[in-house]
Amino acid sequence: MIAIDELTIDQVHDAFKSGAYTCRELVGAYIARIKALDQQGPCLNAITVISSSCLDEANALDEHLKEHGSFIGPLHGVPVIVKDQCDTKDVPTAYGNICCLHTPKKDATLVKKLRDAGAVILAKSTMPDFAASFNSASSLSGITLNPYKTIRETGGSSAGTGAAIAANMGLIGVGEDTGGSIRVPASFCNLVGLRPTVGMISRAGLSPLVKTQDTPGPMTRTVRDAALMLDIMVGYDTKDPYTASVKVAGPPRGGSYASNLSDVPLTKCRIGVLNSVFGREHSAECNSVNDVVRESLSRIATTGATLIDIDIPDIDYYINLSSTYFSRSRFDIQNFLEAHPIIKDVSFESIHSSKKYHQALPLFEDMGAPKSFKHPYEDPDYAKRLEVQQDFQRLIIGVMAVHNLDVIAFPSVQIPAPFVSDVVGTRFRHHFPTNTSIASQLHHPAISIPVGFTEKSGLPVGLEFVGLPYSEQKLLELAYGVESLMKARKAPVFECLENEIGESDN
């Protein structure tokens, strides 16, 4: 039986080369794991469907290696969990919504790039309807449970990818981030979650939430695996004009985001600590996160890194007024559905009026309220929101310039993973205490890095670094240093896996 806990891409490739196991055996082991944890046992509910062709794809990769003695590409034989937001050829896809279940005839651009690099598309993962939440609630799949404590939430909207990769149901995962949908579940599930600059990765073949903020990105157990994924996913795509960003960013140093990872950049960096967005000190829940993050920052300072307390005047004003969810989300979703090549007679209005969406999604509910906007220009404040976004970006960049900062740091989310009862109830009806909206509405890249667990509840905590636009390489290098220092990644423990999972599907 293959030991699949905490495997990395490099370890899998070494095993393929040595003949320790084949890609088919590895895929079979992950399928067995999904059956044991997602369909049985704790029933995490992270996976919507296992690809019916993944074993055939694995066979073909094994034959190629046997015949040619070489890999097809940098992700040869790597089993990937893909968020349901991405079209995946011949694999049922629904964008989290029960009305939209269909089988795409072609891959989203990023899925094709992964396949061309040799990856195996193992399964699709759960998400809330149209990614419209910081929780996991979906009309298609229900609630996804946190692998560290199953009475807790996984976080959204890349909930299934977060739970699946944390629980070792796949090697690497694809998420998507509009306001924090990669970094929230990464923080709650002890993962590395990278939100790239918008346009670095094509959104062609993905359902939108806010077109100007949406970006796919990697969700992995290690920084190096995230960098290896990014190397493949980044690229210009004529189907998504926003990918002109790739030309602006230029190639990574050395030609690869993964090629220059070391501890050295952390020792020389300057980090701005934004204390005003740490959780409320009188809240035990917030303090449990604050304690872990402040301890990690203290340890980072021992490496030689310089920590500087910074202030962003009126930050709540900028976060609130730069939000365009209610200005354009309905418009972006409707345009997507109108142009969809397969889904017919389904519109935002038909979904909303029939209430065929999960009722624990206040954002989706409000997007269709009587006073909601069908077009961004109907919002009398839309122009001001765009202006404030730019003012916010200039303000942040100015603070970084004054202090010569590499990144700004704070807790990814102010609280640990909440109870499932909290998210299906009314607690977060008007506000979810995440800090991930900051980078999203700045249009800056950001990364969430595991830095420890809360003392009493034993729940994962993520530290977020926000960088300048197109600073993905810097973020990965600093995250690698934090990862090496903190060594905070630990797999969840399941009683049902204390014995062998049974025979893999060979």
Coordinates of C-alpha atoms in Angstrom, one line a residue:
M1 CA 0.0 0.0 0.0
I2 CA 1.4 3.4 -1.0
A3 CA 1.8 5.8 1.9
I4 CA 0.3 9.0 0.4
D5 CA 0.2 11.2 3.5
E6 CA 2.0 14.5 2.8
L7 CA 3.5 13.5 -0.5
T8 CA 5.1 16.2 -2.6
I9 CA 5.5 16.5 -6.4
D10 CA 9.3 15.8 -6.1
Q11 CA 8.7 12.7 -4.0
V12 CA 6.2 11.3 -6.4
H13 CA 8.6 11.9 -9.3
D14 CA 11.4 10.2 -7.5
A15 CA 9.2 7.2 -6.9
F16 CA 8.2 7.0 -10.5
K17 CA 11.8 7.1 -11.6
S18 CA 12.9 4.4 -9.1
G19 CA 9.9 2.2 -9.9
A20 CA 8.6 2.3 -6.3
Y21 CA 5.1 2.7 -7.7
T22 CA 3.3 3.7 -10.8
C23 CA 1.0 6.6 -11.6
R24 CA -1.9 4.1 -11.7
E25 CA -1.1 2.8 -8.3
L26 CA -0.8 6.3 -6.9
V27 CA -4.2 7.4 -8.4
G28 CA -5.7 4.2 -7.1
A29 CA -4.5 5.0 -3.6
Y30 CA -6.0 8.5 -3.8
I31 CA -9.3 7.1 -5.0
A32 CA -9.3 4.7 -2.0
R33 CA -8.6 7.6 0.3
I34 CA -11.5 9.6 -1.2
K35 CA -13.8 6.7 -0.7
A36 CA -12.6 6.2 2.9
L37 CA -12.8 9.9 4.0
D38 CA -15.3 11.6 1.6
Q39 CA -17.8 8.9 0.8
Q40 CA -17.5 7.0 4.1
G41 CA -15.9 7.6 7.5
P42 CA -16.1 11.3 8.4
C43 CA -17.8 12.0 5.1
L44 CA -16.0 15.3 4.6
N45 CA -18.0 16.1 1.5
A46 CA -15.1 17.7 -0.4
I47 CA -15.5 15.9 -3.7
T48 CA -18.4 16.2 -6.2
V49 CA -17.1 13.6 -8.6
I50 CA -14.1 11.3 -9.3
S51 CA -13.1 11.5 -12.9
S52 CA -14.1 8.4 -14.8
S53 CA -11.0 8.6 -17.0
C54 CA -8.3 9.2 -14.3
L55 CA -7.1 5.6 -14.2
D56 CA -6.9 5.5 -18.0
E57 CA -4.9 8.7 -18.0
A58 CA -2.6 7.2 -15.4
N59 CA -2.1 4.1 -17.5
A60 CA -1.2 6.2 -20.5
L61 CA 1.4 8.2 -18.5
D62 CA 2.9 4.9 -17.2
E63 CA 3.2 3.6 -20.7
H64 CA 4.9 6.8 -21.8
L65 CA 7.4 6.6 -19.1
K66 CA 8.1 2.9 -19.7
E67 CA 8.5 3.5 -23.5
H68 CA 10.4 6.7 -23.5
G69 CA 12.1 6.8 -20.1
S70 CA 11.0 10.4 -19.6
F71 CA 8.2 12.4 -18.2
I72 CA 5.6 14.1 -20.4
G73 CA 6.0 17.3 -18.5
P74 CA 6.8 18.9 -15.1
L75 CA 3.6 17.6 -13.6
H76 CA 3.8 14.0 -15.0
G77 CA 1.5 11.7 -13.1
V78 CA 0.5 14.3 -10.5
P79 CA -3.1 13.8 -9.3
V80 CA -4.9 17.2 -9.1
I81 CA -8.1 18.2 -7.4
V82 CA -9.9 20.9 -9.5
K83 CA -12.5 23.3 -8.1
D84 CA -16.0 22.8 -9.6
Q85 CA -15.7 26.4 -10.9
C86 CA -13.5 25.2 -13.7
D87 CA -14.8 23.5 -16.9
T88 CA -13.3 20.0 -17.1
K89 CA -13.8 17.9 -20.3
D90 CA -16.1 14.9 -19.8
V91 CA -16.3 15.5 -16.0
P92 CA -19.6 16.8 -14.5
T93 CA -19.3 20.5 -13.6
A94 CA -21.9 22.8 -12.0
Y95 CA -20.2 25.9 -10.5
G96 CA -21.6 24.8 -7.2
N97 CA -25.2 25.3 -8.4
I98 CA -27.8 22.5 -8.9
C99 CA -29.3 24.2 -11.9
C100 CA -26.0 24.3 -13.8
L101 CA -24.9 20.6 -13.7
H102 CA -23.6 19.6 -17.1
T103 CA -20.7 17.8 -18.7
P104 CA -18.3 20.2 -20.5
K105 CA -17.0 19.3 -23.9
K106 CA -13.7 21.0 -23.4
D107 CA -11.3 22.0 -20.6
A108 CA -10.9 25.4 -19.1
T109 CA -7.5 26.9 -20.2
L110 CA -5.8 26.2 -16.9
V111 CA -7.1 22.6 -16.8
K112 CA -5.7 22.0 -20.3
K113 CA -2.4 23.5 -19.2
L114 CA -2.2 21.1 -16.3
R115 CA -3.1 18.1 -18.5
D116 CA -0.4 19.2 -21.1
A117 CA 2.1 19.2 -18.3
G118 CA 1.3 15.6 -17.5
A119 CA -1.1 16.1 -14.5
V120 CA -4.0 13.7 -13.9
I121 CA -7.3 15.3 -13.3
L122 CA -8.4 13.2 -10.3
A123 CA -11.6 14.8 -9.1
K124 CA -13.7 17.9 -8.9
S125 CA -14.2 19.6 -5.5
T126 CA -17.1 21.3 -3.8
M127 CA -17.8 25.0 -3.7
P128 CA -20.8 27.3 -2.8
D129 CA -23.1 28.4 -5.6
F130 CA -21.1 30.6 -8.0
A131 CA -18.3 31.0 -5.3
A132 CA -20.6 33.6 -3.6
S133 CA -19.5 33.0 0.0
F134 CA -16.7 32.7 2.5
N135 CA -18.4 29.4 3.6
S136 CA -18.9 26.1 1.8
A137 CA -22.7 26.0 1.5
S138 CA -23.8 24.7 -1.9
S139 CA -27.2 23.7 -3.4
L140 CA -25.4 20.9 -5.2
S141 CA -23.2 19.4 -2.4
G142 CA -24.3 20.9 0.9
I143 CA -21.7 21.7 3.6
T144 CA -18.0 20.6 3.4
L145 CA -16.5 19.7 6.8
N146 CA -13.2 20.7 8.2
P147 CA -10.8 17.7 8.3
Y148 CA -9.2 19.0 11.5
K149 CA -12.5 19.1 13.4
T150 CA -15.6 18.0 11.5
I151 CA -18.0 20.1 13.5
R152 CA -16.2 23.1 12.0
E153 CA -16.4 24.8 8.6
T154 CA -13.9 24.5 5.8
G155 CA -14.2 28.0 4.5
G156 CA -15.1 29.1 1.1
S157 CA -15.4 29.3 -1.7
S158 CA -12.6 26.8 -2.6
A159 CA -13.9 24.6 0.2
G160 CA -13.6 21.2 -1.3
T161 CA -10.1 21.8 -2.6
G162 CA -9.1 23.0 0.8
A163 CA -10.5 20.0 2.6
A164 CA -9.3 17.5 0.0
I165 CA -5.7 18.6 -0.1
A166 CA -5.5 19.0 3.6
A167 CA -6.8 15.4 4.1
N168 CA -4.4 14.1 1.4
M169 CA -7.1 13.1 -1.1
G170 CA -5.0 14.5 -3.9
L171 CA -1.5 15.8 -4.4
I172 CA -2.2 19.4 -5.4
G173 CA -5.3 21.5 -5.8
V174 CA -6.8 24.3 -7.9
G175 CA -8.7 27.0 -6.2
E176 CA -10.1 30.4 -7.2
D177 CA -10.0 33.6 -5.3
T178 CA -12.3 36.7 -5.6
G179 CA -12.3 38.0 -2.1
G180 CA -10.4 35.3 -0.3
S181 CA -11.7 32.1 -1.7
I182 CA -8.3 30.5 -1.8
R183 CA -6.8 32.0 1.3
V184 CA -9.7 31.5 3.7
P185 CA -9.9 27.7 3.3
A186 CA -6.1 27.6 3.2
S187 CA -6.0 29.2 6.6
F188 CA -8.7 27.0 8.0
C189 CA -7.1 23.8 6.5
N190 CA -3.4 24.3 7.2
L191 CA -2.5 24.9 3.6
V192 CA -0.5 27.2 1.4
G193 CA -2.9 29.3 -0.7
L194 CA -1.7 31.7 -3.3
R195 CA -3.8 34.5 -4.9
P196 CA -1.8 35.7 -7.9
T197 CA -2.2 39.1 -9.6
V198 CA -5.4 39.1 -11.7
G199 CA -4.6 38.0 -15.2
M200 CA -1.5 35.9 -14.5
I201 CA -3.7 32.8 -14.9
S202 CA -6.5 32.6 -17.5
R203 CA -10.1 32.5 -16.2
A204 CA -11.4 31.2 -19.6
G205 CA -13.7 28.3 -18.7
L206 CA -14.4 29.4 -15.2
S207 CA -17.6 30.9 -13.8
P208 CA -17.2 34.4 -12.6
L209 CA -18.2 36.3 -9.4
V210 CA -16.5 39.7 -9.9
K211 CA -14.8 39.6 -13.2
T212 CA -12.3 42.3 -12.3
Q213 CA -11.1 40.4 -9.2
D214 CA -11.4 36.7 -10.0
T215 CA -8.2 34.7 -10.2
P216 CA -7.4 31.0 -10.0
G217 CA -4.4 29.8 -8.0
P218 CA -2.7 26.9 -6.3
M219 CA -3.7 25.3 -3.0
T220 CA -1.0 22.9 -1.8
R221 CA 0.6 21.5 1.3
T222 CA 4.0 23.0 0.5
V223 CA 5.3 26.3 -1.0
R224 CA 7.4 24.5 -3.5
D225 CA 4.4 22.6 -4.9
A226 CA 2.5 25.9 -5.2
A227 CA 5.5 27.3 -7.1
L228 CA 5.6 24.3 -9.4
M229 CA 1.9 24.7 -10.1
L230 CA 2.2 28.4 -10.8
D231 CA 5.0 27.7 -13.3
I232 CA 2.4 25.7 -15.4
M233 CA -0.7 27.8 -14.8
V234 CA 0.7 31.2 -15.7
G235 CA 0.5 32.3 -19.3
Y236 CA -1.2 34.5 -21.9
D237 CA -4.5 33.3 -23.3
T238 CA -6.3 35.0 -26.1
K239 CA -9.6 33.9 -24.6
D240 CA -9.0 36.0 -21.5
P241 CA -7.7 39.6 -22.3
Y242 CA -6.8 40.1 -18.7
T243 CA -3.9 37.8 -19.2
A244 CA -2.0 40.7 -20.8
S245 CA -0.8 40.9 -17.1
V246 CA 1.7 38.2 -17.9
K247 CA 3.5 40.4 -20.4
V248 CA 3.7 43.2 -17.8
A249 CA 4.9 40.8 -15.1
G250 CA 7.7 39.3 -17.3
P251 CA 9.2 35.9 -16.6
P252 CA 10.2 34.8 -13.2
R253 CA 13.9 35.0 -12.2
G254 CA 15.7 31.9 -13.6
G255 CA 12.6 31.0 -15.7
S256 CA 10.8 29.3 -12.9
Y257 CA 9.0 30.3 -9.7
A258 CA 10.2 27.1 -8.1
S259 CA 13.9 27.4 -9.1
N260 CA 15.0 30.0 -6.6
L261 CA 13.3 29.0 -3.4
S262 CA 15.5 29.3 -0.3
D263 CA 15.5 30.6 3.3
V264 CA 17.7 33.6 2.4
P265 CA 15.1 36.1 1.3
L266 CA 13.3 35.9 4.6
T267 CA 16.4 36.9 6.6
K268 CA 16.7 40.1 4.5
C269 CA 13.1 41.2 4.1
R270 CA 11.2 44.1 5.5
I271 CA 7.7 43.2 6.7
G272 CA 5.0 45.8 7.6
V273 CA 2.7 44.5 10.3
L274 CA -0.8 45.9 10.0
N275 CA -2.0 45.6 13.6
S276 CA -5.3 47.3 13.0
V277 CA -6.7 44.3 11.2
F278 CA -5.8 41.8 13.9
G279 CA -8.9 40.5 15.7
R280 CA -10.5 42.2 18.6
E281 CA -8.5 41.8 21.8
H282 CA -11.5 41.2 24.0
S283 CA -12.6 38.2 21.9
A284 CA -11.1 34.9 23.0
E285 CA -11.7 33.5 19.5
C286 CA -9.7 36.3 17.9
N287 CA -7.0 36.2 20.5
S288 CA -6.5 32.5 19.8
V289 CA -5.5 33.5 16.3
N290 CA -3.6 36.7 17.3
D291 CA -1.4 34.7 19.6
V292 CA -0.3 32.2 16.9
V293 CA 0.3 35.0 14.4
R294 CA 2.2 37.2 16.8
E295 CA 4.4 34.3 17.9
S296 CA 5.1 33.5 14.2
L297 CA 6.1 37.1 13.6
S298 CA 8.4 37.1 16.6
R299 CA 10.1 34.0 15.3
I300 CA 10.4 35.5 11.8
A301 CA 12.1 38.5 13.4
T302 CA 14.8 36.2 14.9
T303 CA 16.0 35.3 11.3
G304 CA 17.1 38.9 10.7
A305 CA 13.9 40.0 9.0
T306 CA 12.9 43.6 9.9
L307 CA 9.3 44.0 11.3
I308 CA 7.8 47.4 11.2
D309 CA 4.4 48.4 12.6
I310 CA 2.4 50.3 10.0
D311 CA -0.9 52.1 9.9
I312 CA -3.4 52.4 7.0
P313 CA -5.6 55.4 7.8
D314 CA -9.3 54.8 7.2
I315 CA -8.8 51.2 6.1
D316 CA -12.4 50.2 6.8
Y317 CA -13.6 53.0 4.5
Y318 CA -11.4 51.8 1.7
I319 CA -12.4 48.2 2.1
N320 CA -16.1 48.9 2.2
L321 CA -16.3 51.5 -0.6
S322 CA -13.9 49.6 -3.0
S323 CA -16.2 46.6 -3.0
T324 CA -18.0 46.0 -6.3
Y325 CA -19.8 42.7 -5.5
F326 CA -23.3 44.2 -5.4
S327 CA -22.4 46.4 -8.4
R328 CA -21.4 43.7 -10.9
S329 CA -21.6 40.1 -9.6
R330 CA -25.2 39.6 -10.9
F331 CA -24.2 41.1 -14.2
D332 CA -21.1 39.0 -14.6
I333 CA -22.9 35.7 -13.7
Q334 CA -25.8 36.5 -16.0
N335 CA -23.4 37.3 -18.9
F336 CA -21.6 34.0 -18.3
L337 CA -24.8 32.0 -18.4
E338 CA -26.1 33.8 -21.5
A339 CA -22.9 32.8 -23.4
H340 CA -22.7 29.3 -22.0
P341 CA -22.4 26.7 -24.8
I342 CA -24.3 23.9 -23.0
I343 CA -26.4 25.3 -20.2
K344 CA -29.7 26.6 -21.6
D345 CA -32.7 28.3 -20.2
V346 CA -30.9 29.1 -17.0
S347 CA -30.3 32.6 -15.8
F348 CA -29.4 34.4 -12.7
E349 CA -33.0 35.5 -12.3
S350 CA -34.4 31.9 -12.8
I351 CA -32.0 30.6 -10.2
H352 CA -32.7 33.4 -7.7
S353 CA -36.5 33.5 -8.1
S354 CA -36.8 29.7 -7.8
K355 CA -34.5 29.8 -4.8
K356 CA -32.4 27.0 -6.3
Y357 CA -29.3 28.1 -4.4
H358 CA -28.2 27.3 -0.8
Q359 CA -30.1 29.5 1.6
A360 CA -26.9 30.1 3.7
L361 CA -25.5 32.3 1.0
P362 CA -26.5 35.9 2.0
L363 CA -24.3 37.4 -0.8
F364 CA -26.2 35.5 -3.5
E365 CA -29.5 36.3 -1.8
D366 CA -28.7 40.0 -1.8
M367 CA -27.4 40.1 -5.4
G368 CA -31.0 39.3 -6.5
A369 CA -32.9 41.5 -4.0
P370 CA -35.4 44.1 -5.5
K371 CA -32.9 47.0 -5.2
S372 CA -30.0 45.1 -6.6
F373 CA -28.2 46.2 -9.8
K374 CA -28.6 44.3 -13.1
H375 CA -25.7 46.3 -14.6
P376 CA -22.8 48.0 -12.8
Y377 CA -23.7 51.4 -14.3
E378 CA -27.0 51.2 -12.4
D379 CA -25.0 51.7 -9.2
P380 CA -24.7 55.4 -8.7
D381 CA -21.6 54.8 -6.7
Y382 CA -19.8 52.5 -9.2
A383 CA -17.5 55.2 -10.6
K384 CA -16.6 56.2 -7.1
R385 CA -15.9 52.6 -6.1
L386 CA -13.4 52.3 -8.9
E387 CA -11.8 55.5 -8.0
V388 CA -11.5 54.5 -4.4
Q389 CA -9.9 51.2 -5.4
Q390 CA -7.2 53.1 -7.2
D391 CA -6.8 55.5 -4.2
F392 CA -6.5 52.5 -1.9
Q393 CA -3.8 50.9 -4.1
R394 CA -1.8 54.1 -4.2
L395 CA -2.2 54.5 -0.5
I396 CA -0.9 51.0 0.2
I397 CA 2.0 51.2 -2.3
G398 CA 2.9 54.6 -0.8
V399 CA 3.1 53.1 2.7
M400 CA 5.3 50.3 1.3
A401 CA 7.5 52.8 -0.4
V402 CA 7.9 55.0 2.7
H403 CA 9.0 52.0 4.8
N404 CA 10.7 50.1 1.9
L405 CA 8.5 47.1 2.6
D406 CA 8.6 43.8 0.8
V407 CA 5.2 42.7 2.1
I408 CA 2.5 43.6 4.5
A409 CA 1.5 40.9 7.1
F410 CA -1.6 40.1 9.2
P411 CA -3.8 37.1 10.0
S412 CA -5.5 35.7 6.9
V413 CA -8.7 35.4 8.9
Q414 CA -9.4 37.0 12.3
I415 CA -10.9 33.8 13.7
P416 CA -10.2 30.0 13.4
A417 CA -12.6 27.8 11.4
P418 CA -16.1 28.5 12.8
F419 CA -18.7 25.9 13.7
V420 CA -20.9 24.6 10.9
S421 CA -23.9 25.9 12.9
D422 CA -22.5 29.4 12.7
V423 CA -22.4 29.5 8.9
V424 CA -25.8 27.9 8.3
G425 CA -27.2 30.2 11.0
T426 CA -27.3 34.0 11.1
R427 CA -23.9 34.8 12.8
F428 CA -22.2 35.9 9.6
R429 CA -25.2 37.2 7.8
H430 CA -23.8 40.7 7.5
H431 CA -20.0 40.3 8.1
F432 CA -17.4 37.6 8.0
P433 CA -14.2 38.5 9.9
T434 CA -11.7 37.9 7.1
N435 CA -8.7 40.1 6.1
T436 CA -8.5 38.6 2.6
S437 CA -10.6 41.3 1.0
I438 CA -7.7 43.7 1.4
A439 CA -5.5 42.2 -1.2
S440 CA -8.5 41.3 -3.5
Q441 CA -9.8 44.8 -3.6
L442 CA -6.3 46.3 -4.0
H443 CA -5.8 43.9 -6.9
H444 CA -2.5 42.8 -5.3
P445 CA -1.2 39.2 -5.0
A446 CA -1.2 37.5 -1.6
I447 CA -0.3 34.2 0.1
S448 CA -1.6 32.5 3.2
I449 CA 1.0 30.3 5.0
P450 CA 0.4 27.8 7.8
V451 CA 2.0 29.1 11.1
G452 CA 0.4 27.0 13.8
F453 CA -2.7 25.9 15.7
T454 CA -4.8 27.6 18.3
E455 CA -3.9 26.5 21.8
K456 CA -7.3 25.3 23.1
S457 CA -9.2 24.2 20.0
G458 CA -6.2 23.0 18.0
L459 CA -7.4 24.6 14.8
P460 CA -5.1 25.8 12.0
V461 CA -4.0 29.5 11.6
G462 CA -2.8 31.2 8.5
L463 CA -0.4 34.2 8.2
E464 CA -1.1 36.4 5.1
F465 CA 1.6 38.2 3.2
V466 CA 0.4 40.9 0.7
G467 CA 2.9 42.0 -2.0
L468 CA 3.0 44.5 -4.8
P469 CA 1.4 43.7 -8.1
Y470 CA 3.3 41.0 -10.0
S471 CA 5.4 40.1 -6.9
E472 CA 4.4 36.4 -6.9
Q473 CA 8.1 35.3 -6.9
K474 CA 8.8 37.4 -3.8
L475 CA 5.8 36.1 -2.0
L476 CA 6.7 32.5 -2.7
E477 CA 10.3 33.1 -1.6
L478 CA 9.2 34.7 1.7
A479 CA 6.6 32.0 2.2
Y480 CA 9.2 29.3 1.7
G481 CA 11.3 30.9 4.4
V482 CA 8.3 31.0 6.8
E483 CA 7.5 27.4 6.0
S484 CA 11.0 26.3 6.7
L485 CA 11.1 28.2 10.0
M486 CA 7.7 27.3 11.4
K487 CA 7.2 23.8 10.1
A488 CA 3.6 24.2 10.9
R489 CA 2.0 21.9 8.3
K490 CA 0.5 18.8 10.0
A491 CA -1.9 16.3 8.5
P492 CA -5.3 15.8 10.1
V493 CA -5.7 12.5 12.0
F494 CA -8.6 10.2 11.2
E495 CA -9.4 7.2 13.3
C496 CA -10.7 5.3 10.2
L497 CA -7.2 5.5 8.7
E498 CA -5.2 4.2 11.6
N499 CA -5.3 0.9 9.8
E500 CA -4.6 0.4 6.2
I501 CA -7.3 1.8 3.8
G502 CA -7.8 -1.5 2.0
E503 CA -6.6 -2.3 -1.5
S504 CA -6.3 0.6 -3.9
D505 CA -8.2 0.5 -7.2
N506 CA -5.5 -1.1 -9.4

